[in-house]
Amino acid sequence: MSETGARPEGGPPPDTAPLSGAAWPGDLRPYQCEALAEVDRRWADGARRTWIVLPPGSGKTLVGLEAARRLGRRTVVLVPNTAIQGQWIRHWEGFTRPEGRTAGSGRDLGHAVNVLTYQSLAVFDPDAETDEEGRSATPVRDRLHANGRALVDALHDAGPLTLLLDECHHLLQVWGRLLSEILDELPDTRVVGLTGTPAASLTATERDLVDRLFGPPVTGASIPALVRDGYLAPFAELVHVTGPTLTEHEYLAGQAERFEEMCTDLLAPGFATTDFLPWLDARFVSRETREGGRVGWGDLAVREPELTDAVLRLHHRGLVALPEGARVHERHRHPPRAEDWTALIGDYAGNCLSPDSDREARERIRAALPSVGHHLTRDGVRRGTSPVDRVLARSAAKSLATVEILAAEKDAVGPRLRALVLCDHERASARAPAALRGVLPDDAGSAWLQVSQLAADPRTSALDPVLVTGRTVATGPRTGAALLEFARAELPGVELALREVDGLHSVEGAWTSRSWVGVVTRFLESGGAQVLVGTRALLGEGWDARGVNTVVDLTTATTPTSVVQSRGRALRLDPEWPEKVAHTWSVVCVSHEHPRGAADWSRFVRKHEGYLGVGADGEVMSGVAHMDPELSPYEPPEDPVRVNRRMAGRAADREGTRARWRLGSGYADLVLPTLRVHAGRAVPADVPEAGLDLAPPEPPEVLVGDQVIRPEPVDAPPARRLAPTLVAGTIAALCLAFASFGPGSHGPAPLAVAAGFGLAALVHWWRDARRVRGETLRRRREAARVRAAAREPVGTARYACAVADALRRAGRSATGAEGVRVHVDTDGVYRFTLTDPGSAELFAESLDEVLGPLVGDPRYLIPRYVPSDREGGGSGAGSGVTPTDATVPVFHAVPSVLARNRKGALAFERAWRRWVSLGSVVHTRSEEGRVLLAAHVGTSPLEVTTARRLTWE
């Protein structure tokens, strides 16, 4: 490997150094071949730029180099940092290639493969003229520093190139604009972008930029698909929830008291000229305009979603009435957060409080808001730096929790443990704010402090933790000598020495991060160390260490890119441990005493939005539920100890995690919306165990309508069949009469005949009476069974089947009830998914509307009839209705997508009458509908709570 700008001796000149003759000695994986074949097709179609999306650990580097090899041109690779730079060079050296086809990092582009950092290109002249916001009308290329311009000139002079852009989501702002300008001047260059971040996870800015630079992506398989196929290691996402230390807790409690006092005053009458709660009522409940109209809730929610969500959480707490037209979702069924209070207070201060007559009220608000990181200004409430957020994000308790996690992992896997701890920074660049001095140490949350604690604790010191950042390599006292010896052997001739700094031993000398990252990585994989502690900037992206099987994430970054990349560090297969199972731990600090005490939890939730992991029952889903089904994205757990205990159990059961991934089983590689429905009762007895898929239901045998049950329960006894009895009895009577009054010459014959027919009449009567008694009992048993079935609650799966069938009848879905998947999570909550990707989201939304409270402005209602104990009036003569068959209606909303027109409503009615109840839709614009809506608005037809999630199939 060459790390200098010098051209290899005897190597070809830059204009004649293609990649011809090189070849990868191993086999490409199927998904890699598919991606490369698609790239070849795009070249054949005339494209000159493309980008490839493959998960971290799936071999993007190999795919990029193979794409370049097939083109045969001199190749320039741009990477985010020096740690990745060395890996690309080493990977190219794994190819079989003719002599002189080398890789290096020289800026003169004298190698066959030239690996540079983005920073080496985007070096700007500090004296270039810009406006006060740093913008310039001058082309970016003209503002480059001389070194940057020299590199651009080298790109021009190098001839036809292949340009590989590793982790191309980094092409933001200046880098993206610069590359766009440069590529416009290099029309013969073929460009391949590579990223592990799915296109759907990119921000709008990132997506627009990569679309403009590259066009549509070449998308490979997802992370779960590659795990199932055995190309990535099975993994579990785990969380450790901790509380602040005693010192931190006392500080947070003091801050909380100030804010709570202000909120108490705020809710009391006489706080201001117009009090807070009456203002909320006028602003959000009544919503009357000056012109005498009324602002629609839907319009208000679109314009000001932060405020309307806050109002609904205050409604959940009982502070305001439910605004007409509003619908309470899962995110609203939680106490109001500090963000809710500050948003509403800002609206109240800006639109209601007078600067003159309400000066005292404004001052009380002004004094309390800093305790939750906000400030009252002339223009309203503005968010500032929150000391509370800093305390929770950098709490000393999180560093201590990391020690506990790694001690537990050591106990579980012993010498196999290879862990990476990711931090935001090596050491704080400035002192803590004055308000936090004595609460947080200056180095709180730093990688340096974490290594110090790991090295000092007897349970983890034997793991030989090593600190590696872009500036420093350091260890605890017991590890320094071994690392120094290893580094000297790896880099012969490089002078290195140990120096003690603040309790750690720093390895110093003539080396840089470009070389020491590789040395320390090999030291880890050889077992010299079992834990690396580093920064996200250096090791959180692209860094390759196959042996890593545990990641502890202490960073605050929540972008999809950073989440996918950091978790990818542990997913690579390990040849030394074929049964490897990876763990990624998140450490969260929560304070239930402070109104912003869930700030770190919210950050944790944002990290897992859209990230797929395997749950306790083997379901692959996004969000925090894949760690534990009881975890809510809207509030932290009340009992962290119980959660941590369950997490420890999962961490000790790597084999269980491997089994839950069901390696080798089939999949569709689709992410589908799903609806979780919690009925607040235990798992039904007929479900053998939680965590199973249930067979879809059949249409019910018994349906209930308006004062009717079908099939109709019949209690009345059957009609008597007495004709044979009457005939035989009549004959017997005639014979007796003939014998009594007839001539005596007939003798005993008439009497014998009369006796025979009399006996026959008696036998038939007895048999018919027995038949009637038996049929009556059977009818009554059947009627009781039908009525019992009618009284059974309608299973949620039947509502789901009705929605699915209705969507298909209305032309909104390709599948009906047969496509409904019913799963019971390990906590007994039912989950419903429609297997048609095109309508799965619509299905989840529609089922949520059917099961939820009757709120908003539904166009159609439909009744579900349930048996009542009151006496029924029947439906007319011959109806067969008895007093026990009386029914009462419970009204549900017809899903809005089907209620747009009568055709859709009738499609829903038909499905409803098949699966749920014999009800008919009612248009709420009719006189009957207006009366029904007014009478039932705000009611809940079912005692359930719902939550939408994403699941992978």
Coordinates of C-alpha atoms in Angstrom, one line a residue, residues 425-942:
H425 CA -16.6 13.7 21.1
E426 CA -13.2 12.7 22.4
R427 CA -13.0 15.5 25.1
A428 CA -15.1 18.6 25.6
S429 CA -13.7 21.6 23.6
A430 CA -15.1 24.1 26.2
R431 CA -16.1 24.2 29.8
A432 CA -19.7 23.3 30.8
P433 CA -22.1 26.3 31.0
A434 CA -21.9 28.1 34.3
A435 CA -25.3 26.8 35.3
L436 CA -24.1 23.2 35.0
R437 CA -20.7 23.5 36.8
G438 CA -20.8 21.2 39.8
V439 CA -23.6 19.2 38.0
L440 CA -21.8 17.9 35.0
P441 CA -18.0 17.5 34.7
D442 CA -16.4 19.2 31.7
D443 CA -15.6 15.8 30.1
A444 CA -19.1 14.4 30.7
G445 CA -20.1 12.1 27.9
S446 CA -16.7 12.1 26.3
A447 CA -14.8 9.1 24.9
W448 CA -11.9 9.9 27.2
L449 CA -14.0 9.6 30.3
Q450 CA -15.6 6.4 29.1
V451 CA -12.2 4.7 28.6
S452 CA -11.1 5.9 32.0
Q453 CA -14.1 4.4 33.7
L454 CA -13.8 1.1 31.8
A455 CA -10.1 0.9 32.7
A456 CA -10.8 1.7 36.4
D457 CA -13.6 -0.8 37.0
P458 CA -12.2 -4.3 37.9
R459 CA -15.0 -6.0 35.9
T460 CA -14.0 -4.3 32.6
S461 CA -10.4 -3.4 33.0
A462 CA -9.5 -6.9 31.7
L463 CA -11.2 -6.0 28.5
D464 CA -8.2 -3.7 27.8
P465 CA -10.3 -0.7 26.4
V466 CA -8.6 1.5 23.8
L467 CA -9.5 5.0 22.9
V468 CA -9.1 5.8 19.2
T469 CA -10.1 9.1 17.6
G470 CA -8.8 11.3 14.9
R471 CA -6.4 12.9 17.3
T472 CA -5.6 10.3 20.0
V473 CA -4.8 6.7 20.7
A474 CA -4.8 5.9 24.5
T475 CA -5.3 3.0 26.8
G476 CA -5.5 2.2 30.5
P477 CA -2.3 1.5 32.4
R478 CA -2.4 -2.3 31.9
T479 CA -2.8 -2.1 28.2
G480 CA -0.4 0.5 27.0
A481 CA 2.7 -1.5 26.8
A482 CA 1.0 -4.3 24.8
L483 CA -0.5 -1.9 22.3
L484 CA 2.9 -0.1 21.9
E485 CA 4.6 -3.4 21.2
F486 CA 1.9 -4.4 18.7
A487 CA 2.1 -1.0 16.9
R488 CA 5.9 -1.1 16.6
A489 CA 5.6 -4.5 15.0
E490 CA 3.0 -3.3 12.6
L491 CA 4.8 -0.1 11.7
P492 CA 8.5 -1.0 11.8
G493 CA 10.7 2.1 11.7
V494 CA 8.0 4.4 13.1
E495 CA 9.1 5.9 16.4
L496 CA 6.3 5.5 19.0
A497 CA 6.3 6.0 22.7
L498 CA 3.8 6.1 25.7
R499 CA 3.0 9.2 27.6
E500 CA 0.7 9.4 30.7
V501 CA -2.1 11.9 30.3
D502 CA -4.8 12.3 32.9
G503 CA -4.6 8.7 34.0
L504 CA -4.4 7.1 30.5
H505 CA -1.4 6.1 28.5
S506 CA -1.3 7.9 25.1
V507 CA 0.6 6.3 22.2
E508 CA 2.4 9.1 20.4
G509 CA 4.9 9.4 17.6
A510 CA 5.2 9.7 13.9
W511 CA 1.9 8.3 12.9
T512 CA -1.6 9.6 11.9
S513 CA -5.1 8.4 12.0
R514 CA -4.7 7.0 8.5
S515 CA -2.3 4.4 9.9
W516 CA -3.3 4.1 13.6
V517 CA -6.9 3.2 12.9
G518 CA -5.8 0.1 11.0
V519 CA -3.3 -0.8 13.7
V520 CA -5.7 -0.5 16.5
T521 CA -8.4 -2.4 14.5
R522 CA -6.0 -5.3 14.1
F523 CA -5.1 -5.1 17.8
L524 CA -8.8 -5.5 18.6
E525 CA -9.3 -8.4 16.2
S526 CA -6.2 -10.2 17.5
G527 CA -7.6 -10.0 21.0
G528 CA -5.1 -7.5 22.4
A529 CA -8.2 -5.4 23.3
Q530 CA -11.8 -6.3 23.5
V531 CA -13.3 -2.8 23.6
L532 CA -12.6 0.2 21.3
V533 CA -14.1 3.6 22.4
G534 CA -14.2 6.1 19.6
T535 CA -16.1 9.0 18.0
R536 CA -18.9 8.6 15.6
A537 CA -17.1 10.8 13.1
L538 CA -14.2 8.4 12.8
L539 CA -15.6 4.9 13.5
G540 CA -19.3 5.4 13.2
E541 CA -19.3 5.1 9.4
G542 CA -17.5 2.8 6.9
W543 CA -15.1 1.5 9.5
D544 CA -14.6 -2.3 9.0
A545 CA -13.9 -4.7 11.8
R546 CA -15.5 -8.1 11.3
G547 CA -15.0 -9.2 14.8
V548 CA -17.2 -6.5 16.4
N549 CA -20.2 -8.1 17.9
T550 CA -21.4 -5.4 20.3
V551 CA -22.0 -1.7 19.8
V552 CA -22.9 0.7 22.6
D553 CA -24.3 3.9 21.1
L554 CA -23.8 6.9 23.3
T555 CA -24.2 9.5 20.5
T556 CA -27.0 12.0 20.1
A557 CA -27.2 11.9 16.3
T558 CA -30.7 10.8 15.2
T559 CA -30.5 11.1 11.4
P560 CA -31.4 7.9 9.5
T561 CA -27.9 8.0 7.9
S562 CA -26.1 8.0 11.3
V563 CA -28.3 5.3 12.8
V564 CA -27.9 2.9 9.9
Q565 CA -24.2 3.5 9.7
S566 CA -23.5 3.1 13.4
R567 CA -25.5 -0.1 13.7
G568 CA -23.8 -1.5 10.6
R569 CA -20.5 -1.6 12.5
A570 CA -21.4 -4.9 14.1
L571 CA -23.3 -6.6 11.2
R572 CA -20.4 -8.0 9.3
L573 CA -19.9 -11.8 9.3
D574 CA -17.0 -13.0 11.4
P575 CA -15.0 -16.0 9.9
E576 CA -13.7 -16.7 13.4
W577 CA -17.2 -17.0 14.9
P578 CA -19.7 -18.4 12.2
E579 CA -22.5 -18.3 14.8
K580 CA -22.0 -14.6 15.6
V581 CA -25.0 -12.7 16.8
A582 CA -24.5 -8.9 17.2
H583 CA -26.0 -6.6 19.8
T584 CA -26.5 -2.9 19.5
W585 CA -27.2 -1.1 22.8
S586 CA -28.8 2.3 23.2
V587 CA -28.3 4.0 26.6
V588 CA -31.1 6.4 27.6
C589 CA -31.3 8.7 30.6
V590 CA -34.8 9.5 31.8
S591 CA -36.1 11.8 34.5
H592 CA -39.8 11.5 35.4
E593 CA -39.6 14.5 37.7
H594 CA -38.8 17.1 35.0
P595 CA -41.2 18.2 32.2
R596 CA -38.3 17.7 29.7
G597 CA -37.2 14.5 31.4
A598 CA -38.1 12.5 28.3
A599 CA -35.8 14.5 25.9
D600 CA -33.3 11.7 25.7
W601 CA -36.1 9.1 25.2
S602 CA -37.5 11.2 22.3
R603 CA -34.0 11.2 20.8
F604 CA -33.8 7.4 21.2
V605 CA -37.3 7.0 19.6
R606 CA -36.2 9.1 16.6
K607 CA -33.2 6.9 16.1
H608 CA -35.4 3.9 15.7
E609 CA -38.1 5.4 13.4
G610 CA -37.9 3.3 10.3
Y611 CA -35.0 1.1 11.5
L612 CA -35.9 -2.6 11.3
G613 CA -35.1 -5.1 14.0
V614 CA -36.4 -8.4 15.2
G615 CA -38.8 -8.4 18.1
A616 CA -39.2 -10.8 21.0
D617 CA -41.6 -13.0 19.0
G618 CA -39.5 -13.1 15.7
E619 CA -41.4 -10.3 14.0
V620 CA -39.2 -7.8 12.1
M621 CA -40.6 -4.3 12.6
S622 CA -39.5 -0.7 12.9
G623 CA -39.5 1.5 16.0
V624 CA -38.8 0.9 19.6
A625 CA -41.3 -2.0 19.7
H626 CA -38.8 -4.4 18.2
M627 CA -36.8 -4.1 21.5
D628 CA -39.8 -4.6 23.7
P629 CA -43.5 -4.6 22.7
E630 CA -44.4 -2.6 25.8
L631 CA -42.1 0.4 24.8
S632 CA -44.0 3.4 23.6
P633 CA -42.6 6.0 21.2
Y634 CA -44.5 8.7 23.1
E635 CA -43.3 8.2 26.7
P636 CA -40.6 6.4 28.6
P637 CA -41.3 3.3 30.6
E638 CA -42.6 3.8 34.2
D639 CA -40.4 0.9 35.4
P640 CA -37.0 1.0 33.8
V641 CA -35.7 -1.7 36.1
R642 CA -38.2 -4.2 34.7
V643 CA -37.2 -3.2 31.1
N644 CA -33.5 -3.5 31.9
R645 CA -34.1 -6.9 33.4
R646 CA -35.8 -8.1 30.2
M647 CA -33.0 -6.6 28.1
A648 CA -30.4 -8.5 30.1
G649 CA -32.4 -11.7 29.5
R650 CA -32.3 -11.1 25.7
A651 CA -28.7 -10.2 25.8
A652 CA -27.8 -13.5 27.5
D653 CA -29.8 -15.4 24.9
R654 CA -27.9 -15.0 21.6
E655 CA -29.1 -18.3 20.4
G656 CA -32.7 -17.2 20.9
T657 CA -32.0 -14.1 18.8
R658 CA -30.5 -16.2 16.1
A659 CA -33.6 -18.5 16.1
R660 CA -36.0 -15.5 16.0
W661 CA -34.4 -14.3 12.7
R662 CA -35.4 -17.7 11.1
L663 CA -32.3 -17.8 8.9
G664 CA -32.9 -19.3 5.5
S665 CA -36.7 -18.8 5.5
G666 CA -38.4 -17.0 2.7
Y667 CA -39.4 -13.3 2.6
A668 CA -40.9 -10.7 0.3
D669 CA -38.6 -8.0 1.4
L670 CA -41.5 -5.5 1.9
V671 CA -42.1 -3.1 4.6
L672 CA -45.9 -2.9 5.4
P673 CA -47.9 -0.7 7.7
T674 CA -49.6 -2.6 10.4
L675 CA -52.1 -1.7 13.2
R676 CA -51.6 -2.9 16.7
V677 CA -54.9 -3.2 18.6
H678 CA -54.8 -3.5 22.4
A679 CA -58.1 -4.5 24.1
G680 CA -56.8 -4.4 27.6
R681 CA -57.4 -8.0 28.3
A682 CA -55.2 -11.1 28.5
V683 CA -54.4 -13.2 25.5
P684 CA -57.4 -15.3 24.6
A685 CA -57.4 -18.9 25.9
D686 CA -57.7 -20.4 22.4
V687 CA -54.4 -18.9 21.4
P688 CA -51.8 -21.5 22.4
E689 CA -49.2 -18.8 23.0
A690 CA -48.4 -15.3 22.2
G691 CA -46.0 -14.6 19.3
L692 CA -48.0 -16.6 16.7
D693 CA -49.8 -15.9 13.5
L694 CA -53.5 -16.7 13.8
A695 CA -55.6 -18.4 11.1
P696 CA -57.8 -15.8 9.4
P697 CA -61.5 -16.0 10.6
E698 CA -64.3 -17.5 8.6
P699 CA -67.5 -15.3 8.1
P700 CA -69.6 -15.6 11.2
E701 CA -72.5 -18.1 11.3
V702 CA -74.6 -15.7 13.4
L703 CA -75.2 -12.0 12.6
V704 CA -77.3 -9.5 14.6
G705 CA -79.5 -6.8 13.0
D706 CA -82.2 -4.4 14.0
Q707 CA -84.3 -6.4 16.4
V708 CA -83.3 -9.6 14.6
I709 CA -80.8 -12.3 14.8
R710 CA -79.8 -14.4 11.7
P711 CA -80.3 -17.3 11.7
E712 CA -83.4 -16.7 13.7
P713 CA -83.5 -18.4 17.1
V714 CA -86.7 -20.5 17.4
D715 CA -88.0 -21.3 20.9
A716 CA -91.5 -22.5 20.0
P717 CA -92.3 -26.2 20.0
P718 CA -93.0 -27.9 16.7
A719 CA -96.6 -28.7 15.6
R720 CA -98.1 -31.9 16.8
R721 CA -98.6 -34.6 14.1
L722 CA -101.9 -35.9 15.4
A723 CA -103.7 -37.0 12.1
P724 CA -102.7 -40.7 12.4
T725 CA -103.7 -40.7 16.0
L726 CA -107.1 -39.2 15.2
V727 CA -107.7 -41.6 12.3
A728 CA -106.7 -44.7 14.4
G729 CA -108.8 -43.4 17.4
T730 CA -111.8 -42.8 15.2
I731 CA -111.6 -46.3 13.8
A732 CA -111.3 -47.7 17.2
A733 CA -114.3 -45.7 18.4
L734 CA -116.4 -46.8 15.4
C735 CA -115.5 -50.4 16.1
L736 CA -116.5 -50.1 19.7
A737 CA -119.8 -48.5 18.7
F738 CA -120.5 -51.3 16.2
A739 CA -119.7 -53.9 18.8
S740 CA -122.0 -52.3 21.4
F741 CA -125.0 -51.6 19.2
G742 CA -124.7 -54.0 16.4
P743 CA -126.2 -57.5 16.0
G744 CA -124.8 -59.9 18.5
S745 CA -123.8 -62.3 15.7
H746 CA -120.5 -60.4 15.1
G747 CA -118.9 -61.8 18.2
P748 CA -115.6 -60.4 19.6
A749 CA -114.0 -59.4 16.3
P750 CA -115.1 -55.7 16.4
L751 CA -113.7 -55.5 19.9
A752 CA -110.3 -56.8 18.8
V753 CA -110.2 -54.4 15.9
A754 CA -111.1 -51.5 18.2
A755 CA -108.4 -52.6 20.7
G756 CA -105.8 -52.7 17.9
F757 CA -106.6 -49.3 16.5
G758 CA -106.9 -47.8 20.0
L759 CA -103.5 -49.1 20.8
A760 CA -102.1 -47.8 17.5
A761 CA -103.6 -44.4 18.3
L762 CA -102.1 -44.4 21.8
V763 CA -98.6 -45.5 20.5
H764 CA -98.6 -42.8 17.8
W765 CA -99.7 -40.1 20.3
W766 CA -96.9 -41.2 22.7
R767 CA -94.3 -41.2 19.9
D768 CA -95.4 -37.8 18.6
A769 CA -95.3 -36.4 22.1
R770 CA -91.8 -37.7 22.5
R771 CA -90.8 -36.3 19.2
V772 CA -92.2 -32.9 20.1
R773 CA -90.4 -32.9 23.5
G774 CA -87.1 -33.8 21.8
E775 CA -87.4 -31.2 19.0
T776 CA -88.4 -28.6 21.5
L777 CA -85.3 -29.2 23.6
R778 CA -83.2 -29.2 20.4
R779 CA -84.7 -26.0 19.2
R780 CA -84.2 -24.4 22.6
R781 CA -80.6 -25.5 22.7
E782 CA -80.0 -24.2 19.2
A783 CA -81.7 -20.9 20.0
A784 CA -79.6 -20.6 23.2
R785 CA -76.5 -21.3 21.1
V786 CA -77.4 -18.8 18.5
R787 CA -78.2 -16.2 21.1
A788 CA -74.9 -16.9 22.9
A789 CA -73.1 -16.5 19.6
A790 CA -74.9 -13.3 19.0
R791 CA -73.8 -12.0 22.4
E792 CA -70.2 -12.9 21.7
P793 CA -68.1 -9.7 21.0
V794 CA -67.2 -9.2 17.4
G795 CA -63.6 -10.3 17.1
T796 CA -61.3 -7.5 15.9
A797 CA -60.2 -9.8 13.0
R798 CA -63.8 -9.6 11.6
Y799 CA -63.6 -5.8 11.4
A800 CA -60.3 -6.2 9.6
C801 CA -61.8 -8.6 7.1
A802 CA -64.7 -6.3 6.5
V803 CA -62.4 -3.4 5.8
A804 CA -60.2 -5.5 3.5
D805 CA -63.2 -6.8 1.5
A806 CA -64.7 -3.3 1.3
L807 CA -61.5 -1.9 -0.1
R808 CA -61.3 -4.6 -2.7
R809 CA -65.0 -4.1 -3.7
A810 CA -64.4 -0.4 -4.0
G811 CA -61.3 -1.0 -6.3
R812 CA -58.9 0.3 -3.6
S813 CA -57.1 -3.0 -3.0
A814 CA -56.0 -6.0 -5.0
T815 CA -56.8 -8.4 -2.1
G816 CA -59.6 -8.8 0.4
A817 CA -60.1 -10.7 3.6
E818 CA -57.9 -13.5 2.5
G819 CA -54.9 -11.0 2.6
V820 CA -55.4 -10.0 6.2
R821 CA -52.6 -11.3 8.4
V822 CA -53.4 -11.5 12.2
H823 CA -50.5 -11.8 14.6
V824 CA -50.5 -11.8 18.4
D825 CA -47.5 -10.0 19.9
T826 CA -45.8 -11.4 23.0
D827 CA -47.6 -8.9 25.1
G828 CA -51.0 -10.1 23.9
V829 CA -51.6 -7.2 21.5
Y830 CA -53.2 -8.1 18.2
R831 CA -51.5 -6.8 15.0
F832 CA -53.3 -6.6 11.7
T833 CA -51.5 -6.3 8.3
L834 CA -52.8 -6.4 4.8
T835 CA -50.4 -8.3 2.6
D836 CA -51.0 -6.1 -0.5
P837 CA -48.2 -3.5 -0.5
G838 CA -50.2 -1.0 -2.6
S839 CA -53.1 -0.8 -0.1
A840 CA -51.5 -1.8 3.3
E841 CA -51.3 1.8 4.5
L842 CA -54.9 2.5 3.4
F843 CA -56.0 -0.6 5.2
A844 CA -54.3 0.3 8.5
E845 CA -55.8 3.8 8.4
S846 CA -59.3 2.6 7.6
L847 CA -59.3 -0.1 10.3
D848 CA -58.0 2.5 12.7
E849 CA -61.0 4.8 11.8
V850 CA -63.5 1.9 12.2
L851 CA -62.2 0.9 15.6
G852 CA -61.6 4.4 17.0
P853 CA -63.9 6.9 18.6
L854 CA -66.6 8.6 16.6
V855 CA -64.9 12.0 16.1
G856 CA -64.3 14.5 13.4
D857 CA -66.8 14.8 10.6
P858 CA -67.5 11.4 9.1
R859 CA -69.8 11.4 6.0
Y860 CA -71.3 8.0 6.8
L861 CA -72.1 6.0 9.9
I862 CA -72.9 2.3 10.1
P863 CA -74.5 0.5 13.1
R864 CA -73.3 -2.6 14.8
Y865 CA -76.2 -4.2 16.5
V866 CA -75.7 -6.0 19.8
P867 CA -78.3 -8.0 21.9
S868 CA -79.9 -6.1 24.8
D869 CA -81.5 -7.3 28.0
R870 CA -84.4 -5.0 27.5
E871 CA -87.7 -6.2 25.9
G872 CA -87.7 -6.0 22.1
G873 CA -90.7 -4.8 20.1
G874 CA -90.2 -7.0 17.1
S875 CA -90.4 -6.0 13.5
G876 CA -94.0 -7.0 12.8
A877 CA -96.1 -10.1 12.6
G878 CA -94.2 -13.3 12.0
S879 CA -90.9 -11.7 12.8
G880 CA -90.2 -14.3 15.4
V881 CA -88.7 -11.7 17.7
T882 CA -89.0 -12.5 21.4
P883 CA -88.3 -10.2 24.3
T884 CA -84.8 -11.8 24.6
D885 CA -83.9 -10.8 21.0
A886 CA -84.0 -7.1 21.5
T887 CA -80.9 -5.3 20.0
V888 CA -79.4 -1.8 20.3
P889 CA -77.1 -0.1 17.7
V890 CA -73.5 1.0 18.3
F891 CA -72.3 3.3 15.6
H892 CA -68.9 3.2 13.8
A893 CA -67.5 5.6 11.2
V894 CA -67.3 4.4 7.7
P895 CA -63.6 4.8 6.7
S896 CA -63.1 8.2 5.0
V897 CA -61.6 6.7 1.8
L898 CA -64.8 4.7 1.3
A899 CA -67.1 7.4 2.5
R900 CA -66.2 9.8 -0.3
N901 CA -69.1 8.6 -2.4
R902 CA -72.1 6.3 -2.0
K903 CA -70.6 3.6 -4.1
G904 CA -67.7 3.2 -1.6
A905 CA -70.1 3.4 1.4
L906 CA -72.3 0.6 -0.1
A907 CA -69.2 -1.5 -0.7
F908 CA -68.4 -1.1 3.0
E909 CA -72.0 -1.9 3.9
R910 CA -71.9 -5.1 2.0
A911 CA -68.7 -6.2 3.6
W912 CA -70.0 -5.1 7.0
R913 CA -73.2 -7.2 6.6
R914 CA -71.0 -10.2 5.8
W915 CA -68.5 -10.0 8.6
V916 CA -69.9 -7.8 11.4
S917 CA -73.6 -6.9 11.6
L918 CA -76.7 -6.5 9.6
G919 CA -76.5 -2.7 9.6
S920 CA -77.0 -0.2 6.8
V921 CA -75.0 3.0 6.2
V922 CA -76.5 6.3 7.2
H923 CA -75.5 9.5 5.5
T924 CA -74.7 12.1 8.1
R925 CA -76.0 14.9 5.8
S926 CA -79.5 13.5 6.0
E927 CA -81.8 14.4 8.8
E928 CA -81.5 11.0 10.4
G929 CA -77.7 11.1 10.1
R930 CA -77.4 14.6 11.7
V931 CA -79.4 13.4 14.7
L932 CA -77.4 10.2 15.0
L933 CA -74.0 12.0 14.7
A934 CA -75.0 14.6 17.3
A935 CA -76.1 11.9 19.7
H936 CA -73.1 9.7 19.3
V937 CA -70.2 12.0 18.5
G938 CA -67.2 11.5 20.8
T939 CA -68.3 8.0 21.8
S940 CA -66.0 5.0 21.5
P941 CA -67.7 2.0 19.9
L942 CA -65.0 -0.3 21.3

